[in-house]
CSV table of C-alpha atoms in Angstrom, one decimal:
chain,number,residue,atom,x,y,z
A,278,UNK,CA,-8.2,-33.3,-71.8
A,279,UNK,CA,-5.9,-31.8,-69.3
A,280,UNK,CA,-2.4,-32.7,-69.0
A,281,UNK,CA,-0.9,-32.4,-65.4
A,282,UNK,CA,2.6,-31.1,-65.4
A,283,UNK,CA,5.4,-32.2,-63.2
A,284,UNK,CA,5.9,-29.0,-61.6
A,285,UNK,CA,2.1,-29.3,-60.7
A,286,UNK,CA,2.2,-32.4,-59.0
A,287,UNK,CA,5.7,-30.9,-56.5
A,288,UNK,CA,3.3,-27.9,-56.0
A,289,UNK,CA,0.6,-30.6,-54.7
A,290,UNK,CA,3.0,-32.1,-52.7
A,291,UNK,CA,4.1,-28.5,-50.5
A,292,UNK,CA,0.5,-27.7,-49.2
A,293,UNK,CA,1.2,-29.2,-46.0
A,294,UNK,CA,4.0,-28.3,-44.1
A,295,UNK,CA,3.9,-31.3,-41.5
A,296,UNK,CA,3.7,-35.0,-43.1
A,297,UNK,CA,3.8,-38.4,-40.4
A,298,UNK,CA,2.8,-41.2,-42.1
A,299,UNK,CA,4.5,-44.3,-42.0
A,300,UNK,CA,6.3,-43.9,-45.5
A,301,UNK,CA,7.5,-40.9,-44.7
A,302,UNK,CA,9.1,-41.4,-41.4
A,303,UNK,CA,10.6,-44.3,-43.2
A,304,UNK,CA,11.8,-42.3,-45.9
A,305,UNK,CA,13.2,-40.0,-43.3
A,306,UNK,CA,15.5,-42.7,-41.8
A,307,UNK,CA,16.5,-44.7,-44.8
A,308,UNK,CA,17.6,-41.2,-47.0
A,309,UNK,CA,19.1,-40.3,-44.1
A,310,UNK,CA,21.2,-43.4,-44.4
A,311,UNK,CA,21.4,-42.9,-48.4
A,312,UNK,CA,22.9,-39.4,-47.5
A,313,UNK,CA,25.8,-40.0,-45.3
A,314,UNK,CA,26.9,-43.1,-47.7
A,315,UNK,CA,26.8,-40.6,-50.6
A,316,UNK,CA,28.4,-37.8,-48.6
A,317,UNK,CA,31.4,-40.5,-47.9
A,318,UNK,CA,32.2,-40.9,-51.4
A,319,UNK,CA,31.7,-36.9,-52.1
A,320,UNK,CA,33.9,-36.1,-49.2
A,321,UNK,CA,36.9,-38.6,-50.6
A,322,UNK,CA,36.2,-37.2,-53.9
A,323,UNK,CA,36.5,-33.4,-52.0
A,324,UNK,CA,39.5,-34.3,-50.0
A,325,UNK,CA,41.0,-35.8,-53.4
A,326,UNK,CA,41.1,-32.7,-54.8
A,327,UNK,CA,41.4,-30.2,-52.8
A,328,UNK,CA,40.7,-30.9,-48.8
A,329,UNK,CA,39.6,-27.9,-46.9
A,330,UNK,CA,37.1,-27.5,-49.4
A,331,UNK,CA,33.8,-29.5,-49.1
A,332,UNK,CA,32.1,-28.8,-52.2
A,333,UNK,CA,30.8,-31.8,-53.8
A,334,UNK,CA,30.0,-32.9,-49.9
A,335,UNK,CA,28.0,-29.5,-49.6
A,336,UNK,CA,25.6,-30.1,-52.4
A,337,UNK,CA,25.2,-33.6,-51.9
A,338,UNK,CA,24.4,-32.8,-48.2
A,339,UNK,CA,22.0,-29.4,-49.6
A,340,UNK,CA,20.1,-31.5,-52.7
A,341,UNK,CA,18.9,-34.6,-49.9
A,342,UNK,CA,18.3,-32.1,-47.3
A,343,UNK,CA,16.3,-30.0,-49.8
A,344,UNK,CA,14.9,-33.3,-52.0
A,345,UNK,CA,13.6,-35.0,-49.0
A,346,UNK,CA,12.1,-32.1,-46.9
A,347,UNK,CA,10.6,-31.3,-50.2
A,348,UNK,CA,8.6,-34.2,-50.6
A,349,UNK,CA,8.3,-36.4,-47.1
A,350,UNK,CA,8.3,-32.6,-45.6
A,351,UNK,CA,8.8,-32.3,-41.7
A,352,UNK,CA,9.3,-34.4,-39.1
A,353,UNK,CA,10.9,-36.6,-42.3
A,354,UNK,CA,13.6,-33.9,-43.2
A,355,UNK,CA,14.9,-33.3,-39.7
A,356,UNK,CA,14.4,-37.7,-39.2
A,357,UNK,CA,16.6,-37.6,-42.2
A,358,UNK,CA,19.1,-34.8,-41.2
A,359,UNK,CA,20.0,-36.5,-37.4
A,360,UNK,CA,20.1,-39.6,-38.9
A,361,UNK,CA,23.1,-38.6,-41.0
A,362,UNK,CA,24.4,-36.3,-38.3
A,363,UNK,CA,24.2,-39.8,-35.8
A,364,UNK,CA,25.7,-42.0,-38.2
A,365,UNK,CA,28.2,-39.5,-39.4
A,366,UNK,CA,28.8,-39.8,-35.0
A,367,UNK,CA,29.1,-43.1,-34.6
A,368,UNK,CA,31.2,-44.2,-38.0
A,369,UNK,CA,33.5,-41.3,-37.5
A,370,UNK,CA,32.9,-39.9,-41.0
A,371,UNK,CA,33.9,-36.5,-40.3
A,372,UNK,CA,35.8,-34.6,-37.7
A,373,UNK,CA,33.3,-32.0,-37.8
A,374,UNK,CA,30.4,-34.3,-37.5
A,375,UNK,CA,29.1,-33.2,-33.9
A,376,UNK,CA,27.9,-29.7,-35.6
A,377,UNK,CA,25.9,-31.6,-38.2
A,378,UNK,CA,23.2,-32.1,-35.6
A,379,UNK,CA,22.2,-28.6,-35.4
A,380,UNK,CA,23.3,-27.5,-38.7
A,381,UNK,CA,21.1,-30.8,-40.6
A,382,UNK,CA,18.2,-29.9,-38.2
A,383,UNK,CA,17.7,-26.4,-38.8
A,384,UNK,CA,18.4,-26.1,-42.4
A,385,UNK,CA,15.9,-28.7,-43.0
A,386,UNK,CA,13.1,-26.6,-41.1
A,387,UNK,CA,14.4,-23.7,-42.7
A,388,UNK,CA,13.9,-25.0,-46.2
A,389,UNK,CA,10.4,-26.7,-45.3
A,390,UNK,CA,9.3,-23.0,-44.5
A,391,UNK,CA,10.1,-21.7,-47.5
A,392,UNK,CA,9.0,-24.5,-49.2
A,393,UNK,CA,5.5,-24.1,-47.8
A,394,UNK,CA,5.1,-20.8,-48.0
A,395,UNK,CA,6.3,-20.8,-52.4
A,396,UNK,CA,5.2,-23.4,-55.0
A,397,UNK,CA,8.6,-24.7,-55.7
A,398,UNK,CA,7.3,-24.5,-59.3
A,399,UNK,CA,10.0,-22.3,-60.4
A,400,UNK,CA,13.4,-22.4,-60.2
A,401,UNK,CA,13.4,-18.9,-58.5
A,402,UNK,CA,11.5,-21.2,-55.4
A,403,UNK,CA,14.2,-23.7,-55.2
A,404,UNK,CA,17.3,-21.1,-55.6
A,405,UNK,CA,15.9,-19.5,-52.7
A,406,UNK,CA,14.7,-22.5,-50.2
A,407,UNK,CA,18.8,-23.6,-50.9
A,408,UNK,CA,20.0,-20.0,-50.1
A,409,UNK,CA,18.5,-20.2,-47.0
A,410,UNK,CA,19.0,-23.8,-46.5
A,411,UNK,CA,23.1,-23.6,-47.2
A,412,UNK,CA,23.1,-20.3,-45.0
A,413,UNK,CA,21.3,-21.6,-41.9
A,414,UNK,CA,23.3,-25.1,-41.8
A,415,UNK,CA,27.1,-23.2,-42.9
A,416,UNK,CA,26.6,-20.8,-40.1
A,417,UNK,CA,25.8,-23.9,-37.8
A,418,UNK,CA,29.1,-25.6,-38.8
A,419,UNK,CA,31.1,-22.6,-39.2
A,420,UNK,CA,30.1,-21.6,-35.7
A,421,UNK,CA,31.5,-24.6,-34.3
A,422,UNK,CA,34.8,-24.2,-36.5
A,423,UNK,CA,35.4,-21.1,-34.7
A,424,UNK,CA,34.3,-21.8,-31.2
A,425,UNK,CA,35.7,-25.4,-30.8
A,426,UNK,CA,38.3,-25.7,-33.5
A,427,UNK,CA,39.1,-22.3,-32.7
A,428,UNK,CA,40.3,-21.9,-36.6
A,429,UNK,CA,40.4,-18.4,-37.9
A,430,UNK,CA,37.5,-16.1,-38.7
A,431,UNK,CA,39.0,-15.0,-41.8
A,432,UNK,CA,39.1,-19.1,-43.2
A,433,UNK,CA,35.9,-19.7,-41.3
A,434,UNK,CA,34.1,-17.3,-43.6
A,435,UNK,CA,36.0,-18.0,-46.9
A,436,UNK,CA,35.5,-21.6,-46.3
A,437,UNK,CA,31.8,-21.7,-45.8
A,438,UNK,CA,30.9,-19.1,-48.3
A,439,UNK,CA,32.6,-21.1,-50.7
A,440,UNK,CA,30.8,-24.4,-49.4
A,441,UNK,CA,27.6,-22.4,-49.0
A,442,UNK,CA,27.5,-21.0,-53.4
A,443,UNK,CA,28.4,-24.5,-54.7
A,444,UNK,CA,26.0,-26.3,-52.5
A,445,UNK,CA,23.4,-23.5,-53.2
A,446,UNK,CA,23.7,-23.7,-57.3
A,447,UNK,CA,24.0,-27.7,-57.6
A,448,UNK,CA,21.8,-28.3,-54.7
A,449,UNK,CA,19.5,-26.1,-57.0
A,450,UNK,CA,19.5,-27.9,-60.7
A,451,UNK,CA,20.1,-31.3,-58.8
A,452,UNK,CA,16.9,-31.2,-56.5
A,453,UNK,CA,14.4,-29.8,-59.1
A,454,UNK,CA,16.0,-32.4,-61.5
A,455,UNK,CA,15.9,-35.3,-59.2
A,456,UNK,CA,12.4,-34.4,-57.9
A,457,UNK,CA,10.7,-33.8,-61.5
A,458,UNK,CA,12.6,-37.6,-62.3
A,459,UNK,CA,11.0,-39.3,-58.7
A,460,UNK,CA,7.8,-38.0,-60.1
A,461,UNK,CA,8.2,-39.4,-63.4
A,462,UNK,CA,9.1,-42.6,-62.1
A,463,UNK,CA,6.0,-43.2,-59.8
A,464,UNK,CA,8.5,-43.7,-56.8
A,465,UNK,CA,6.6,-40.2,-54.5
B,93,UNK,CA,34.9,-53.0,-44.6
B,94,UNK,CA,31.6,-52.0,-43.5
B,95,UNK,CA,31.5,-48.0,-42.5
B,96,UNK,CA,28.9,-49.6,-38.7
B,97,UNK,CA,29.5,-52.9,-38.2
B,98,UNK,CA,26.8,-52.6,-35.7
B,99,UNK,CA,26.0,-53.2,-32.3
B,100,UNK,CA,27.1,-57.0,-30.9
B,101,UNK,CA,26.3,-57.8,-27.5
B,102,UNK,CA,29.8,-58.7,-25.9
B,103,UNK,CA,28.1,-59.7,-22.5
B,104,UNK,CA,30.2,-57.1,-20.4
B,105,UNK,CA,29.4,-55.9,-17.4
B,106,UNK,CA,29.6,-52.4,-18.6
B,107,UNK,CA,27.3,-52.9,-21.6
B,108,UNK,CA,24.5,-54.1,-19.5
B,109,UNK,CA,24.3,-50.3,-18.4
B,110,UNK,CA,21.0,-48.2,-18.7
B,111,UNK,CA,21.7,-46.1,-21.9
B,112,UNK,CA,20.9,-43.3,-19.4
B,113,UNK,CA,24.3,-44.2,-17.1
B,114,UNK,CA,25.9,-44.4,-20.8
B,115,UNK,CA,24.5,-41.1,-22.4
B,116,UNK,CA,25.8,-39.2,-19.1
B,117,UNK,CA,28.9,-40.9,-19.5
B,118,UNK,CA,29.1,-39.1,-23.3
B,119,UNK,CA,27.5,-35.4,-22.4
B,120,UNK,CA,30.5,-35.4,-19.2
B,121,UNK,CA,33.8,-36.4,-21.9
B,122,UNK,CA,31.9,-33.7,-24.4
B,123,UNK,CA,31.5,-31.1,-21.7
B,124,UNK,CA,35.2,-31.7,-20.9
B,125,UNK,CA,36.1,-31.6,-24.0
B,126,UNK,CA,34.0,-28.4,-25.0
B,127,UNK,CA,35.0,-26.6,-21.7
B,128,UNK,CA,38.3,-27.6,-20.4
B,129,UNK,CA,41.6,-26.1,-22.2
B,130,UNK,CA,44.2,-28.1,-20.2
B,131,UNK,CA,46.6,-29.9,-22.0
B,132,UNK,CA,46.5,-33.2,-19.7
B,133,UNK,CA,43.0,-33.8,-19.4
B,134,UNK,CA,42.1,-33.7,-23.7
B,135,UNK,CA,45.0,-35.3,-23.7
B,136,UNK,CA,43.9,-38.5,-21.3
B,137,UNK,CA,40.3,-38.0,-22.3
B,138,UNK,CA,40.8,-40.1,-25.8
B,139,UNK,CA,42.8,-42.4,-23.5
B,140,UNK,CA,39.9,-42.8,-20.9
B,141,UNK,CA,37.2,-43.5,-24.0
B,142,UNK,CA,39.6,-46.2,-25.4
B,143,UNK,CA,40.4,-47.8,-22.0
B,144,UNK,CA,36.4,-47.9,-21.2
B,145,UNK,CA,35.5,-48.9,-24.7
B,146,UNK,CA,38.2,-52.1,-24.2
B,147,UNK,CA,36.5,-53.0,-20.7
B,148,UNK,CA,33.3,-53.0,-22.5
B,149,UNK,CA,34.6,-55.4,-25.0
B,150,UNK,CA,34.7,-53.3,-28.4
B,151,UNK,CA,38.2,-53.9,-29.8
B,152,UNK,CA,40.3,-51.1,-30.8
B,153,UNK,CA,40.0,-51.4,-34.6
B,154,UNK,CA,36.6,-50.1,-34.6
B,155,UNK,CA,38.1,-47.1,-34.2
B,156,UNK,CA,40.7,-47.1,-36.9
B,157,UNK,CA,38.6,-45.3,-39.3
B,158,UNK,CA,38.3,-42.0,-36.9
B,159,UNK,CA,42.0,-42.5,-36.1
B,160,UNK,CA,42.7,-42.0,-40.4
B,161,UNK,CA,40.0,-39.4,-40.6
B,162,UNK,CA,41.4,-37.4,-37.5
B,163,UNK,CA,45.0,-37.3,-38.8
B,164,UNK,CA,44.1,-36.1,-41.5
B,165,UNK,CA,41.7,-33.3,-39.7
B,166,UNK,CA,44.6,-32.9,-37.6
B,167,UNK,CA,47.1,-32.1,-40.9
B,168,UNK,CA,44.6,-29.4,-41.9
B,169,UNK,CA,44.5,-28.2,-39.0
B,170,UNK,CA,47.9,-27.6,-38.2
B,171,UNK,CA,48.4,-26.3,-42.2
B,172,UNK,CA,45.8,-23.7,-41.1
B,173,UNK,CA,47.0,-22.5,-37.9
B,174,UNK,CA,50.5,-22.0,-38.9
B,175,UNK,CA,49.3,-19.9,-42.2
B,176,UNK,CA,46.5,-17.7,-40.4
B,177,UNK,CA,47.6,-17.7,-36.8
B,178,UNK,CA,48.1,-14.6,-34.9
B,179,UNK,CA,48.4,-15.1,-31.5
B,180,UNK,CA,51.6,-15.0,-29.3
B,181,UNK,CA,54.6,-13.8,-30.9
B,182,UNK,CA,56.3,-14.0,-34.3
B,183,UNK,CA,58.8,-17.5,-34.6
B,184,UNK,CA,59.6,-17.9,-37.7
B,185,UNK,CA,59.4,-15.9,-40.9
B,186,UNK,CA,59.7,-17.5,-43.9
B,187,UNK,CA,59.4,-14.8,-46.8
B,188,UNK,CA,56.0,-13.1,-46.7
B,189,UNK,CA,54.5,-15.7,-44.2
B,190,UNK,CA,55.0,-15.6,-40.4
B,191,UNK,CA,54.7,-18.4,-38.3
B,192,UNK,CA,53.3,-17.4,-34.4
B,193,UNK,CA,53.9,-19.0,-31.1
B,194,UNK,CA,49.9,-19.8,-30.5
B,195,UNK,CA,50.0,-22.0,-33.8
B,196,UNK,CA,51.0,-25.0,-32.2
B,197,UNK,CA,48.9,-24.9,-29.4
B,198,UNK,CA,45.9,-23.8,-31.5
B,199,UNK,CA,46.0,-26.9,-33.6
B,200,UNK,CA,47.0,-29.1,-30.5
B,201,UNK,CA,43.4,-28.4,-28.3
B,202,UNK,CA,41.8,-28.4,-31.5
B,203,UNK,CA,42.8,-32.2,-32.6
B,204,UNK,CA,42.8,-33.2,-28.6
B,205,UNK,CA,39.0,-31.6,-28.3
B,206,UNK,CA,37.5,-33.5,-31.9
B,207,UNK,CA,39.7,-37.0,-30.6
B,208,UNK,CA,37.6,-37.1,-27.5
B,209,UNK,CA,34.4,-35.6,-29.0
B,210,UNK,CA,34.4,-38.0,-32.1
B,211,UNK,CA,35.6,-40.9,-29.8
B,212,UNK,CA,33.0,-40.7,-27.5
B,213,UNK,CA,29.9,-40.5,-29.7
B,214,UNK,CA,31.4,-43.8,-31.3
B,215,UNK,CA,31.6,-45.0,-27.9
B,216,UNK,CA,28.1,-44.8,-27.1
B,217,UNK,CA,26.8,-46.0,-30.5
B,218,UNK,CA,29.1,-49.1,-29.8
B,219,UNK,CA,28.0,-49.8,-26.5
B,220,UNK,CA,24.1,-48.7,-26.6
B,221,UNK,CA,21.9,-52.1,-28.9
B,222,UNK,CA,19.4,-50.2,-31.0
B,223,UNK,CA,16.6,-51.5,-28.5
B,224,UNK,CA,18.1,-49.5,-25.8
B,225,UNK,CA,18.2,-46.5,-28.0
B,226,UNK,CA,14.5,-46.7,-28.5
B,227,UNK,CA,13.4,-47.8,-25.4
B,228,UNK,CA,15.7,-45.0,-23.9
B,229,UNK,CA,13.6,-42.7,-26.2
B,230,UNK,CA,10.0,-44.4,-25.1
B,231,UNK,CA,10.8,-43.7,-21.7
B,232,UNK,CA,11.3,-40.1,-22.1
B,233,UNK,CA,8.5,-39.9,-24.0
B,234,UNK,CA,9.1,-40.1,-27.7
B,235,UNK,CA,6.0,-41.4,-29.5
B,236,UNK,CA,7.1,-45.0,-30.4
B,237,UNK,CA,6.8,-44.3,-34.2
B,238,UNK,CA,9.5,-42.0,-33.9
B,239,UNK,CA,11.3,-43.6,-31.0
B,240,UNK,CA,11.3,-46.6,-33.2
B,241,UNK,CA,13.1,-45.4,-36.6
B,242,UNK,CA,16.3,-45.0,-34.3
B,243,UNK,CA,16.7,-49.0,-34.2
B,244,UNK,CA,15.6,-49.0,-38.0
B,245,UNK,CA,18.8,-46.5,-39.1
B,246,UNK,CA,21.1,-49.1,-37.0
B,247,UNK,CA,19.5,-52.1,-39.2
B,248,UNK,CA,19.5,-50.4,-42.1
B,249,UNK,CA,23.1,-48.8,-42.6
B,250,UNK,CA,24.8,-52.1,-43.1
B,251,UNK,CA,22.1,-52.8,-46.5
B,252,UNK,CA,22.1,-49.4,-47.5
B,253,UNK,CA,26.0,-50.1,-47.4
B,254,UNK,CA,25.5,-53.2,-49.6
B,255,UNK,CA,23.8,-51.4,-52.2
B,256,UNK,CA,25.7,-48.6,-53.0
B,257,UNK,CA,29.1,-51.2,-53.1
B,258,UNK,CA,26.8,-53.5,-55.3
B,259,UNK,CA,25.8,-50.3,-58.0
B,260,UNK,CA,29.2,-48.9,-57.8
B,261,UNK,CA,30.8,-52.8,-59.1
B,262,UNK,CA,27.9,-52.7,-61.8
B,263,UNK,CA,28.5,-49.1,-63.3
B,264,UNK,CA,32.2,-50.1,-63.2
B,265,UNK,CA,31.4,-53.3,-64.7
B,266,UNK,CA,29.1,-51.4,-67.5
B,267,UNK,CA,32.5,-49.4,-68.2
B,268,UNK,CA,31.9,-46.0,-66.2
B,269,UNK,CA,35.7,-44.9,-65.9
B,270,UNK,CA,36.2,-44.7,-61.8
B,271,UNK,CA,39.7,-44.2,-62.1
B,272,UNK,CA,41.3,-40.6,-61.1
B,273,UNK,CA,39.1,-37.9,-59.0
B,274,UNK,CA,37.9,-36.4,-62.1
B,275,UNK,CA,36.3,-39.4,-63.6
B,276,UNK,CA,34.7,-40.4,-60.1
B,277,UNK,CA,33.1,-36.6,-59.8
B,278,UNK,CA,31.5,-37.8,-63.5
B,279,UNK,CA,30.5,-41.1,-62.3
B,280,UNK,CA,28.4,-39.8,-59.4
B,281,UNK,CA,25.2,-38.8,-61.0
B,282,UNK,CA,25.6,-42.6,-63.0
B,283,UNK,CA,25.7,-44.1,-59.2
B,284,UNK,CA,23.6,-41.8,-57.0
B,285,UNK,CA,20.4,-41.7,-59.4
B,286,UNK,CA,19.8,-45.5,-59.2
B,287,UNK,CA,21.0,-45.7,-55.4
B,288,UNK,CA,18.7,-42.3,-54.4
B,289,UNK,CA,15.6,-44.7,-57.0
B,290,UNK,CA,16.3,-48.0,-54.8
B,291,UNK,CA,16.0,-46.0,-51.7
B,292,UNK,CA,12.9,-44.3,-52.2
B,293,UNK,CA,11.2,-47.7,-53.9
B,294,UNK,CA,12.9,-49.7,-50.8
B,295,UNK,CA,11.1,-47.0,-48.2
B,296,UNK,CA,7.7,-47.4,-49.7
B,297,UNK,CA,8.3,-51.2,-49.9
B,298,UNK,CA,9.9,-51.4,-45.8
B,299,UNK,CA,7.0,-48.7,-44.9
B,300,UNK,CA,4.2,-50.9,-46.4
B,301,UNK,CA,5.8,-53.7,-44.7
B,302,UNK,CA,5.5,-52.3,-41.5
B,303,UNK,CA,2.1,-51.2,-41.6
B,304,UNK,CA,0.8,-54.4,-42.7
B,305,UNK,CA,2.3,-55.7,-39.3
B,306,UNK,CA,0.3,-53.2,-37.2
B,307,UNK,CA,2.7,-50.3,-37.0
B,308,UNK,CA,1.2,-47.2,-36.0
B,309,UNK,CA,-2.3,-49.5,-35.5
B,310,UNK,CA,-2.6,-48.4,-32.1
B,311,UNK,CA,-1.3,-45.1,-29.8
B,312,UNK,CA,0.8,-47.1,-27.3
B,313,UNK,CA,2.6,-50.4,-27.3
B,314,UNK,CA,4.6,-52.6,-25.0
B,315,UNK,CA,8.2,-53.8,-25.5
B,316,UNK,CA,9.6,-57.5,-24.6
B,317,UNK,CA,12.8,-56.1,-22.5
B,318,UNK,CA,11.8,-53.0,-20.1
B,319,UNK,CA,14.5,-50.8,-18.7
B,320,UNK,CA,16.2,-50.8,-15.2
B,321,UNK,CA,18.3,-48.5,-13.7
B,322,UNK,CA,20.1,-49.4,-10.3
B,323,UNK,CA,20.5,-47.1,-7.5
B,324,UNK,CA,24.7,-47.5,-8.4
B,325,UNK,CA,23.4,-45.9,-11.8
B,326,UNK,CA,21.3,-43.4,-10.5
B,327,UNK,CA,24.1,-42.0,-8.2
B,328,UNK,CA,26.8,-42.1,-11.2
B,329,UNK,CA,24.3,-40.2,-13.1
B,330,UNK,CA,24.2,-37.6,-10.0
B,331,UNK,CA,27.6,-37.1,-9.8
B,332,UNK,CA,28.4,-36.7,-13.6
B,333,UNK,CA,25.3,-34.1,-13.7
B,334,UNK,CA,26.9,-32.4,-10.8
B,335,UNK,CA,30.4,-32.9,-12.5
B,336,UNK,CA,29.4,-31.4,-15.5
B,337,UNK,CA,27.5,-28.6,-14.4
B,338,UNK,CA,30.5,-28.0,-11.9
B,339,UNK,CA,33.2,-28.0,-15.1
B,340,UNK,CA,30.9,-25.1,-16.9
B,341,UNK,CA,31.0,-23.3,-13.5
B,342,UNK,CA,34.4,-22.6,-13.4
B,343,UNK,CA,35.4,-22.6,-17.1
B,344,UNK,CA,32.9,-19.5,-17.2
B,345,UNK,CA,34.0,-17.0,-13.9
C-alpha cells in the first residue's frame, strides 16, 4: 500500500497556477484580514525592540503571502495581499502602508510563478519562491522610501536588505512548516 | 478598541456621494501630496481631510490611532535625516556626526506628505459603506465574485479582530508569559498557529455558506441599491481630473 507524503500532496496543490473557486477567493479576503491583525502585533513587537527594523513584520508579511499564494494560488494571493494593503489604509497601521499595494501585489505573483514552475517539495523550492518574493515586494517599499520619504539611499538599502534576509529565512521554515501542518489537519 | 470600527451611515450630505465623486476626491489630496513640495499646501492638506471628514460626520478620534502611529513615523524620520542627511550646509557638528541644513526640511515634507496620504485613504474607507465599494467595482466592471469580497473584508475585520483578542486572553490564561518583548516574540507561534487554523476552517465554513446561497450560481446579478451620480458630481469629478493632471504638469517642466 502506498503512503502519500505531505510534500506530495503541496506538489498536488501547485499544478495550476490560477485557482477561483469560492473558497479560495474567500480565503483570499479573510487571510488577508488574518495577516494585517498579525502584522499589528509583529510590528509592536518590531518597534519594541528596535523601530526602524521590521523584522518580525517582514516574515509574518513573506510566510502569508508565500502560505496563501501557495495553496489558494492567484487571484487568492493578490485578494489576500490588497486586502491587507487596504486595511493597513484605512486603520492607519503603518505610515508606509500606501506602498504595500504594489509591493503585496507583485510579490504575490512573483512567488505564484515560481511556485508553479518548482514542486515546492524541497526546501531549495521555498528558499527561492521567498528570495524572490522578499526582493520583489522590498524594492516596492524601498522605492517609495526613497521617492516619497525621500530618506537616504544608503538606509534605504541597509534597511530593506535587512528586512528582506529575515523575512526570506523565517518566511522559509515557517511556510513549509505551516503548510505541511494545514495538510495534516485536513483544513486545504 | 477595535483597529476599523466600520462604516456607519451618519446621514450627511457628503456621505450620500457616488464613491466615484469620493475616490477623485482621494487620488487629487494623494497627487498633491505626491507632487507638490510647498510647505503650506501639505501643510493644510491634513487640515482640509480632517475639516471634510468632520462635515461628513466621522469624529476626530477615528483618527487618533494614525495621529500615534505618524508621530512616531515622524520621530524616525527626523532621527534619520539628521544622521544621514547631506544636503545644504553643515549646522552643527557634534563629534564625528554632522548635522545639515536640508535635515529639517527633509523630515518636515516627509511627515506632511504620509499625514495627508494616510489621512486620506482613512477618509475614503470612513466615508465609502462597503456596498458602495462593490457596486463602485460592478460598475466598472469587476466580475461580482470579486467585486463582492470587498464588502466581505469590511464585515470581517471587526470578527477576525475578536478572535485573535479572544486566543491571545486564553494563551495568557493557559500561562504563556506575554510580559516583556522577548516573551511576546515566544508567544507568537502559540497564538498565530491556532488563529491562522480558525481562519482557514472559518473560510471553508463562510465559503460553503455562501455557495449554498447561490453565490457564483449564475454570471450576473442585480443589486437592491443602484448607483447615481449627479451632473454637480460629474463636473467635480472633471475639475479634480483636470486639477490633477494640471498639478503633474507643472511639478514635471
Amino acid at each position: 500500500m502506498s503512503v502519500t507524503t505531505e510534500p506530495n500532496k503541496i506538489a498536488k496543490l501547485n499544478t495550476k497556477l490560477w485557482r477561483t473557486d469560492t473558497k479560495a477567493l474567500v480565503g483570499g479576503v479573510i487571510l488577508g484580514i488574518v495577516s494585517m491583525l498579525l502584522q499589528q502585533v509583529s510590528m509592536r513587537i518590531d518597534s519594541a525592540i528596535w523601530t526602524p527594523l521590521i523584522i518580525l513584520g517582514g516574515i509574518t508579511w513573506a510566510t502569508l503571502t508565500g502560505l496563501i499564494t501557495l495553496i489558494f494560488r492567484q487571484p487568492a494571493g493578490i485578494i489576500m495581499g490588497e486586502t491587507q494593503a487596504v486595511i493597513a489604509i484605512a486603520t492607519g497601521l503603518s505610515p508606509v502602508a500606501l506602498f504595500f499595494i504594489p509591493a503585496n501585489g507583485l510579490s504575490s505573483a512573483a512567488y505564484s510563478l515560481v511556485a508553479w514552475k518548482l514542486s515546492m517539495e524541497k526546501w531549495s523550492h521555498h528558499f527561492l519562491a521567498q528570495l524572490v518574493t522578499n526582493i520583489v515586494g522590498n524594492i516596492c517599499v524601498g522605492y517609495g522610501l526613497y521617492v516619497i520619504l525621500k530618506l537616504p539611499l544608503k538606509v534605504v538599502i541597509i534597511s530593506s536588505s535587512i528586512t528582506a534576509a529575515a523575512g526570506v529565512i523565517g518566511a522559509t521554515i515557517l511556510t513549509k512548516t505551516i503548510a505541511d501542518r494545514l495538510h495534516k489537519a485536513g483544513l486545504v | 478598541m477595535a483597529l476599523f470600527e466600520g462604516y456607519k451611515n451618519r446621514g450627511t450630505s457628503i456621505e450620500r456621494l457616488d464613491p466615484r465623486t469620493k475616490l477623485s476626491w482621494l487620488i487629487l489630496i494623494v497627487i498633491l501630496a505626491v507632487f507638490n513640495s510647498n510647505y503650506g499646501v501639505l501643510a493644510l492638506l491634513p487640515v482640509v481631510v480632517l475639516l471634510s471628514s468632520l462635515a461628513a460626520g466621522i469624529p476626530l478620534r477615528t483618527f487618533y490611532h494614525p495621529f500615534l502611529v505618524l508621530g512616531l513615523a515622524a520621530l524616525q524620520l527626523l532621527v534619520i535625516q539628521l544622521l544621514f542627511c547631506r544636503e545644504g550646509y553643515p549646522i552643527l557638528a557634534l563629534g564625528p556626526l554632522e548635522i545639515y541644513s536640508g535635515a529639517v526640511p527633509l523630515a518636515l515634507t516627509a511627515v506632511l506628505r504620509l499625514g495627508a496620504i494616510v489621512l486620506a485613504g482613512m477618509q475614503f474607507l470612513h466615508w465609502t459603506s462597503p456596498s458602495d465599494l462593490v457596486l463602485f467595482l460592478v460598475k466598472v466592471g469587476v466580475p461580482y465574485r470579486f467585486a463582492m469580497l470587498a464588502g466581505l473584508a469590511m464585515r470581517f475585520l471587526p470578527l477576525m479582530e475578536h478572535e485573535l483578542a479572544s486566543i491571545l486572553e486564553s494563551q495568557s490564561a493557559r500561562g504563556v508569559p506575554m510580559q516583556n518583548p522577548f516573551q511576546k516574540i515566544a508567544a507568537l507561534l502559540p497564538v498565530t498557529m491556532p488563529f491562522l487554523f480558525r481562519s482557514f476552517r472559518r473560510a471553508g465554513e463562510t465559503a460553503l455558506a455562501m455557495e449554498l446561497r447561490g453565490f457564483g450560481r449564475y454570471r450576473e446579478r442585480t443589486f437592491l441599491d443602484e448607483l447615481r451620480i449627479t451632473r454637480g458630481e460629474t463636473l467635480a469629478i472633471l475639475l479634480m481630473a483636470a486639477a490633477g493632471l494640471l498639478i503633474i504638469y507643472y511639478n514635471n517642466i
